[in-house]
Amino acid sequence: SQATGSVASSKSLVFNKAAPKIIGIDNKNENLAAIRRDKPSHKPAVKVTPEREVPGIAIVAAGPIANFILAFILFIGLYMGAGKLFVPPIIDEVLPGSAAERAGLQANDLVLKINQNRVSDFNDFRVFIFESPDKPIEMMIDRSGMIIDVTAVPDSIYLEKLDIYAGQLGIRSPAGEFRRLGISEAISESALECWSITVGMVRGISRLITGNAQMGEIGGPVRIAQFSRDAALQGVTSLV
């Protein structure tokens, strides 16, 4: 009977809700409950300090800076090895019925500025025309020593390969001169070319922000690969 009483007593400890608490087990449960109450429901926010911001900005900027330096070096090597084509911003011919003829432009006109931007090469002039379909552009022209202002509206033409509308003024450039450059002139021309590309990219980004960009101007890695392939087909110089 004593053994039976001890078994019953042990059962009451396990199954009887009114039984006294078992030392150790109940204390452990209470401690776990206290830990759960004290534990925060989410991780605390990481405070961004200037010490953390500077390395982050440097990492983000490292990529574009490396691309700029690489392009600068490639242009120097290209201009010294293969040479550069210099085409003065002179109108060699005005096509009949073109936007240039309607604006009053004439052969041998020297373009000094376009939209208040100084023009030193025909390619600079061409880029502004290309980006301005059906948009008026203001030009400062040197015509036989006389400075005049001309407003022209390039015609809009659809380029199926690029899937964009581009401006066309209807003029031809002179032949230009292709020559190799020395180290100092190559550095100077490389810097100007990099600056011109950067300004063009800024104009493109501003068109995206303002909603004036065309769908054909937006592309990812596939479009970059297509442009690279087309450039490679034209030769090493075009690819670089």
mmCIF file of C-alpha atoms in Angstrom:
data_model
loop_
_atom_site.group_PDB
_atom_site.id
_atom_site.type_symbol
_atom_site.label_atom_id
_atom_site.label_comp_id
_atom_site.label_asym_id
_atom_site.label_seq_id
_atom_site.Cartn_x
_atom_site.Cartn_y
_atom_site.Cartn_z
ATOM 1 C CA SER A 1 0.000 0.000 0.000
ATOM 2 C CA GLN A 2 2.925 2.275 0.653
ATOM 3 C CA ALA A 3 4.239 1.592 -2.876
ATOM 4 C CA THR A 4 0.792 2.207 -4.292
ATOM 5 C CA GLY A 5 0.572 5.486 -2.446
ATOM 6 C CA SER A 6 3.921 6.643 -3.796
ATOM 7 C CA VAL A 7 2.881 5.815 -7.388
ATOM 8 C CA ALA A 8 -0.363 7.695 -6.936
ATOM 9 C CA SER A 9 1.517 10.589 -5.485
ATOM 10 C CA SER A 10 3.888 10.669 -8.470
ATOM 11 C CA LYS A 11 0.948 10.522 -10.878
ATOM 12 C CA SER A 12 -0.644 13.446 -9.130
ATOM 13 C CA LEU A 13 2.556 15.421 -9.669
ATOM 14 C CA VAL A 14 2.375 14.745 -13.398
ATOM 15 C CA PHE A 15 -1.330 14.793 -14.226
ATOM 16 C CA ASN A 16 -3.056 16.676 -11.416
ATOM 17 C CA LYS A 17 -3.363 20.410 -12.235
ATOM 18 C CA ALA A 18 -3.580 21.163 -8.544
ATOM 19 C CA ALA A 19 -0.310 19.356 -7.788
ATOM 20 C CA PRO A 20 2.592 21.457 -6.594
ATOM 21 C CA LYS A 21 5.011 22.794 -9.187
ATOM 22 C CA ILE A 22 7.999 20.651 -10.057
ATOM 23 C CA ILE A 23 11.127 22.579 -9.198
ATOM 24 C CA GLY A 24 13.292 23.223 -12.232
ATOM 25 C CA ILE A 25 10.707 22.568 -14.978
ATOM 26 C CA ASP A 26 8.298 25.383 -14.064
ATOM 27 C CA ASN A 27 11.150 27.812 -13.429
ATOM 28 C CA LYS A 28 12.566 27.027 -16.883
ATOM 29 C CA ASN A 29 9.201 27.692 -18.549
ATOM 30 C CA GLU A 30 8.861 30.986 -16.709
ATOM 31 C CA ASN A 31 12.376 32.037 -17.774
ATOM 32 C CA LEU A 32 11.644 31.221 -21.459
ATOM 33 C CA ALA A 33 8.416 33.227 -21.315
ATOM 34 C CA ALA A 34 10.310 36.173 -19.839
ATOM 35 C CA ILE A 35 12.929 35.969 -22.603
ATOM 36 C CA ARG A 36 10.213 35.944 -25.268
ATOM 37 C CA ARG A 37 8.594 39.026 -23.737
ATOM 38 C CA ASP A 38 11.888 40.901 -23.614
ATOM 39 C CA LYS A 39 13.026 39.875 -27.125
ATOM 40 C CA PRO A 40 12.215 42.576 -29.734
ATOM 41 C CA SER A 41 9.819 41.597 -32.525
ATOM 42 C CA HIS A 42 12.107 43.005 -35.259
ATOM 43 C CA LYS A 43 15.762 43.793 -35.754
ATOM 44 C CA PRO A 44 16.780 47.308 -34.779
ATOM 45 C CA ALA A 45 17.361 49.690 -37.699
ATOM 46 C CA VAL A 46 20.978 50.236 -38.675
ATOM 47 C CA LYS A 47 21.881 53.849 -38.213
ATOM 48 C CA VAL A 48 23.583 55.346 -41.278
ATOM 49 C CA THR A 49 26.498 57.480 -40.232
ATOM 50 C CA PRO A 50 28.827 59.619 -42.380
ATOM 51 C CA GLU A 51 31.513 57.015 -41.778
ATOM 52 C CA ARG A 52 29.298 54.416 -43.488
ATOM 53 C CA GLU A 53 28.020 56.724 -46.244
ATOM 54 C CA VAL A 54 31.441 57.656 -47.650
ATOM 55 C CA PRO A 55 32.584 54.079 -48.450
ATOM 56 C CA GLY A 56 29.175 53.312 -49.974
ATOM 57 C CA ILE A 57 29.297 56.337 -52.264
ATOM 58 C CA ALA A 58 32.870 55.492 -53.230
ATOM 59 C CA ILE A 59 31.878 51.927 -54.180
ATOM 60 C CA VAL A 60 28.962 53.131 -56.322
ATOM 61 C CA ALA A 61 31.102 55.769 -58.052
ATOM 62 C CA ALA A 62 34.029 53.403 -58.674
ATOM 63 C CA GLY A 63 32.330 51.723 -61.652
ATOM 64 C CA PRO A 64 31.565 54.866 -63.708
ATOM 65 C CA ILE A 65 34.960 56.367 -62.871
ATOM 66 C CA ALA A 66 36.728 53.183 -64.039
ATOM 67 C CA ASN A 67 34.729 53.258 -67.295
ATOM 68 C CA PHE A 68 35.638 56.900 -67.836
ATOM 69 C CA ILE A 69 39.345 56.222 -67.285
ATOM 70 C CA LEU A 70 39.254 53.192 -69.599
ATOM 71 C CA ALA A 71 37.557 55.200 -72.366
ATOM 72 C CA PHE A 72 40.080 58.008 -71.910
ATOM 73 C CA ILE A 73 43.015 55.601 -72.313
ATOM 74 C CA LEU A 74 41.427 53.824 -75.301
ATOM 75 C CA PHE A 75 40.825 57.118 -77.102
ATOM 76 C CA ILE A 76 44.446 58.154 -76.570
ATOM 77 C CA GLY A 77 45.694 54.871 -78.033
ATOM 78 C CA LEU A 78 43.208 55.107 -80.906
ATOM 79 C CA TYR A 79 44.152 58.655 -81.846
ATOM 80 C CA MET A 80 47.871 57.948 -81.664
ATOM 81 C CA GLY A 81 47.699 54.598 -83.467
ATOM 82 C CA ALA A 82 44.923 54.902 -86.032
ATOM 83 C CA GLY A 83 44.307 58.666 -86.008
ATOM 84 C CA LYS A 84 41.251 60.885 -85.825
ATOM 85 C CA LEU A 85 38.976 62.380 -88.462
ATOM 86 C CA PHE A 86 38.655 66.163 -88.214
ATOM 87 C CA VAL A 87 35.647 67.629 -90.014
ATOM 88 C CA PRO A 88 35.091 71.375 -89.622
ATOM 89 C CA PRO A 89 31.485 72.464 -88.909
ATOM 90 C CA ILE A 90 31.053 73.881 -92.405
ATOM 91 C CA ILE A 91 28.035 73.263 -94.616
ATOM 92 C CA ASP A 92 29.394 71.885 -97.881
ATOM 93 C CA GLU A 93 26.052 71.409 -99.633
ATOM 94 C CA VAL A 94 22.381 72.168 -98.960
ATOM 95 C CA LEU A 95 19.976 69.613 -100.409
ATOM 96 C CA PRO A 96 17.005 70.979 -102.370
ATOM 97 C CA GLY A 97 13.672 70.953 -100.540
ATOM 98 C CA SER A 98 15.361 70.207 -97.212
ATOM 99 C CA ALA A 99 14.819 71.786 -93.809
ATOM 100 C CA ALA A 100 18.170 73.546 -94.227
ATOM 101 C CA GLU A 101 17.017 75.192 -97.450
ATOM 102 C CA ARG A 102 13.750 76.308 -95.842
ATOM 103 C CA ALA A 103 15.747 77.850 -92.969
ATOM 104 C CA GLY A 104 17.927 79.822 -95.384
ATOM 105 C CA LEU A 105 21.208 77.991 -94.795
ATOM 106 C CA GLN A 106 23.778 78.155 -97.566
ATOM 107 C CA ALA A 107 26.860 76.298 -98.680
ATOM 108 C CA ASN A 108 30.105 77.400 -96.968
ATOM 109 C CA ASP A 109 28.222 78.591 -93.864
ATOM 110 C CA LEU A 110 30.365 78.020 -90.762
ATOM 111 C CA VAL A 111 28.361 76.895 -87.719
ATOM 112 C CA LEU A 112 29.682 78.599 -84.570
ATOM 113 C CA LYS A 113 27.000 77.698 -82.025
ATOM 114 C CA ILE A 114 23.865 75.603 -81.815
ATOM 115 C CA ASN A 115 21.387 76.178 -78.966
ATOM 116 C CA GLN A 116 24.038 78.323 -77.240
ATOM 117 C CA ASN A 117 26.549 75.442 -77.346
ATOM 118 C CA ARG A 118 29.869 76.071 -79.080
ATOM 119 C CA VAL A 119 30.532 73.782 -82.050
ATOM 120 C CA SER A 120 34.107 72.802 -82.961
ATOM 121 C CA ASP A 121 33.492 69.748 -85.141
ATOM 122 C CA PHE A 122 30.819 68.703 -87.610
ATOM 123 C CA ASN A 123 30.023 65.668 -85.466
ATOM 124 C CA ASP A 124 28.944 67.982 -82.614
ATOM 125 C CA PHE A 125 26.622 69.713 -85.057
ATOM 126 C CA ARG A 126 25.279 66.377 -86.328
ATOM 127 C CA VAL A 127 24.474 65.103 -82.806
ATOM 128 C CA PHE A 128 22.312 68.144 -82.012
ATOM 129 C CA ILE A 129 20.426 67.752 -85.308
ATOM 130 C CA PHE A 130 19.958 64.011 -84.732
ATOM 131 C CA GLU A 131 18.408 64.600 -81.284
ATOM 132 C CA SER A 132 15.982 67.309 -82.446
ATOM 133 C CA PRO A 133 13.332 65.878 -84.812
ATOM 134 C CA ASP A 134 10.616 68.481 -85.470
ATOM 135 C CA LYS A 135 12.153 70.743 -82.814
ATOM 136 C CA PRO A 136 13.450 74.256 -83.557
ATOM 137 C CA ILE A 137 17.183 74.793 -83.093
ATOM 138 C CA GLU A 138 18.968 78.118 -82.865
ATOM 139 C CA MET A 139 22.233 78.429 -84.808
ATOM 140 C CA MET A 140 24.888 81.124 -84.945
ATOM 141 C CA ILE A 141 26.381 81.187 -88.444
ATOM 142 C CA ASP A 142 29.502 82.835 -89.831
ATOM 143 C CA ARG A 143 28.688 83.683 -93.465
ATOM 144 C CA SER A 144 31.669 85.277 -95.206
ATOM 145 C CA GLY A 145 32.643 87.129 -92.020
ATOM 146 C CA MET A 146 29.100 88.217 -91.148
ATOM 147 C CA ILE A 147 27.550 86.687 -88.011
ATOM 148 C CA ILE A 148 23.870 85.823 -88.396
ATOM 149 C CA ASP A 149 21.312 83.851 -86.353
ATOM 150 C CA VAL A 150 19.265 81.146 -88.059
ATOM 151 C CA THR A 151 16.376 79.064 -86.722
ATOM 152 C CA ALA A 152 15.842 75.687 -88.347
ATOM 153 C CA VAL A 153 13.431 72.818 -87.682
ATOM 154 C CA PRO A 154 14.956 69.452 -88.693
ATOM 155 C CA ASP A 155 12.639 67.020 -90.442
ATOM 156 C CA SER A 156 11.662 63.903 -88.498
ATOM 157 C CA ILE A 157 12.664 60.596 -90.092
ATOM 158 C CA TYR A 158 12.035 57.117 -88.715
ATOM 159 C CA LEU A 159 15.081 54.869 -88.359
ATOM 160 C CA GLU A 160 13.723 51.333 -88.343
ATOM 161 C CA LYS A 161 16.977 49.750 -87.184
ATOM 162 C CA LEU A 162 17.191 52.007 -84.109
ATOM 163 C CA ASP A 163 13.389 52.235 -83.638
ATOM 164 C CA ILE A 164 13.548 56.007 -83.106
ATOM 165 C CA TYR A 165 12.666 59.231 -84.885
ATOM 166 C CA ALA A 166 15.731 61.332 -85.688
ATOM 167 C CA GLY A 167 16.249 64.843 -86.985
ATOM 168 C CA GLN A 168 17.451 65.490 -90.538
ATOM 169 C CA LEU A 169 18.510 68.935 -91.703
ATOM 170 C CA GLY A 170 19.468 68.037 -95.268
ATOM 171 C CA ILE A 171 23.097 69.161 -95.514
ATOM 172 C CA ARG A 172 26.403 67.524 -96.412
ATOM 173 C CA SER A 173 29.741 68.014 -94.666
ATOM 174 C CA PRO A 174 33.153 68.560 -96.253
ATOM 175 C CA ALA A 175 35.536 65.612 -96.607
ATOM 176 C CA GLY A 176 37.616 66.465 -93.550
ATOM 177 C CA GLU A 177 41.124 65.394 -92.629
ATOM 178 C CA PHE A 178 42.247 62.120 -91.057
ATOM 179 C CA ARG A 179 45.564 62.251 -89.191
ATOM 180 C CA ARG A 180 47.469 60.692 -86.309
ATOM 181 C CA LEU A 181 48.004 62.736 -83.183
ATOM 182 C CA GLY A 182 50.958 63.206 -80.856
ATOM 183 C CA ILE A 183 50.721 62.347 -77.183
ATOM 184 C CA SER A 184 49.748 65.823 -75.967
ATOM 185 C CA GLU A 185 47.139 66.427 -78.678
ATOM 186 C CA ALA A 186 45.786 62.891 -78.214
ATOM 187 C CA ILE A 187 45.303 63.518 -74.484
ATOM 188 C CA SER A 188 43.517 66.799 -75.189
ATOM 189 C CA GLU A 189 41.230 65.316 -77.865
ATOM 190 C CA SER A 190 40.524 62.258 -75.691
ATOM 191 C CA ALA A 191 39.424 64.491 -72.818
ATOM 192 C CA LEU A 192 37.146 66.472 -75.147
ATOM 193 C CA GLU A 193 35.641 63.275 -76.556
ATOM 194 C CA CYS A 194 34.961 61.854 -73.085
ATOM 195 C CA TRP A 195 33.381 65.141 -72.041
ATOM 196 C CA SER A 196 31.197 65.181 -75.166
ATOM 197 C CA ILE A 197 30.022 61.615 -74.487
ATOM 198 C CA THR A 198 29.280 62.472 -70.849
ATOM 199 C CA VAL A 199 27.229 65.519 -71.852
ATOM 200 C CA GLY A 200 25.308 63.382 -74.345
ATOM 201 C CA MET A 201 24.542 60.831 -71.628
ATOM 202 C CA VAL A 202 23.310 63.590 -69.309
ATOM 203 C CA ARG A 203 21.008 64.862 -72.068
ATOM 204 C CA GLY A 204 19.702 61.323 -72.551
ATOM 205 C CA ILE A 205 19.050 60.867 -68.824
ATOM 206 C CA SER A 206 17.254 64.217 -68.697
ATOM 207 C CA ARG A 207 14.988 63.067 -71.530
ATOM 208 C CA LEU A 208 14.173 59.923 -69.543
ATOM 209 C CA ILE A 209 13.353 61.958 -66.444
ATOM 210 C CA THR A 210 11.157 64.429 -68.319
ATOM 211 C CA GLY A 211 9.426 61.678 -70.317
ATOM 212 C CA ASN A 212 10.744 62.874 -73.702
ATOM 213 C CA ALA A 213 12.814 59.775 -74.465
ATOM 214 C CA GLN A 214 11.795 57.421 -77.240
ATOM 215 C CA MET A 215 11.321 53.703 -76.682
ATOM 216 C CA GLY A 216 14.187 52.936 -79.046
ATOM 217 C CA GLU A 217 16.572 54.849 -76.771
ATOM 218 C CA ILE A 218 15.919 52.428 -73.903
ATOM 219 C CA GLY A 219 17.772 49.136 -74.029
ATOM 220 C CA GLY A 220 19.573 46.632 -71.859
ATOM 221 C CA PRO A 221 22.447 44.200 -72.342
ATOM 222 C CA VAL A 222 20.915 42.746 -75.518
ATOM 223 C CA ARG A 223 20.800 46.142 -77.214
ATOM 224 C CA ILE A 224 24.352 46.899 -76.100
ATOM 225 C CA ALA A 225 25.463 43.599 -77.635
ATOM 226 C CA GLN A 226 23.713 44.490 -80.896
ATOM 227 C CA PHE A 227 25.496 47.849 -81.106
ATOM 228 C CA SER A 228 28.810 46.171 -80.304
ATOM 229 C CA ARG A 229 28.240 43.599 -83.035
ATOM 230 C CA ASP A 230 27.412 46.294 -85.624
ATOM 231 C CA ALA A 231 30.493 48.275 -84.622
ATOM 232 C CA ALA A 232 32.695 45.177 -84.836
ATOM 233 C CA LEU A 233 31.466 44.528 -88.381
ATOM 234 C CA GLN A 234 32.685 48.010 -89.358
ATOM 235 C CA GLY A 235 36.212 47.339 -88.071
ATOM 236 C CA VAL A 236 38.362 47.517 -84.959
ATOM 237 C CA THR A 237 38.405 51.320 -84.939
ATOM 238 C CA SER A 238 34.600 51.558 -84.844
ATOM 239 C CA LEU A 239 34.419 48.873 -82.152
ATOM 240 C CA VAL A 240 36.853 50.744 -79.877
#
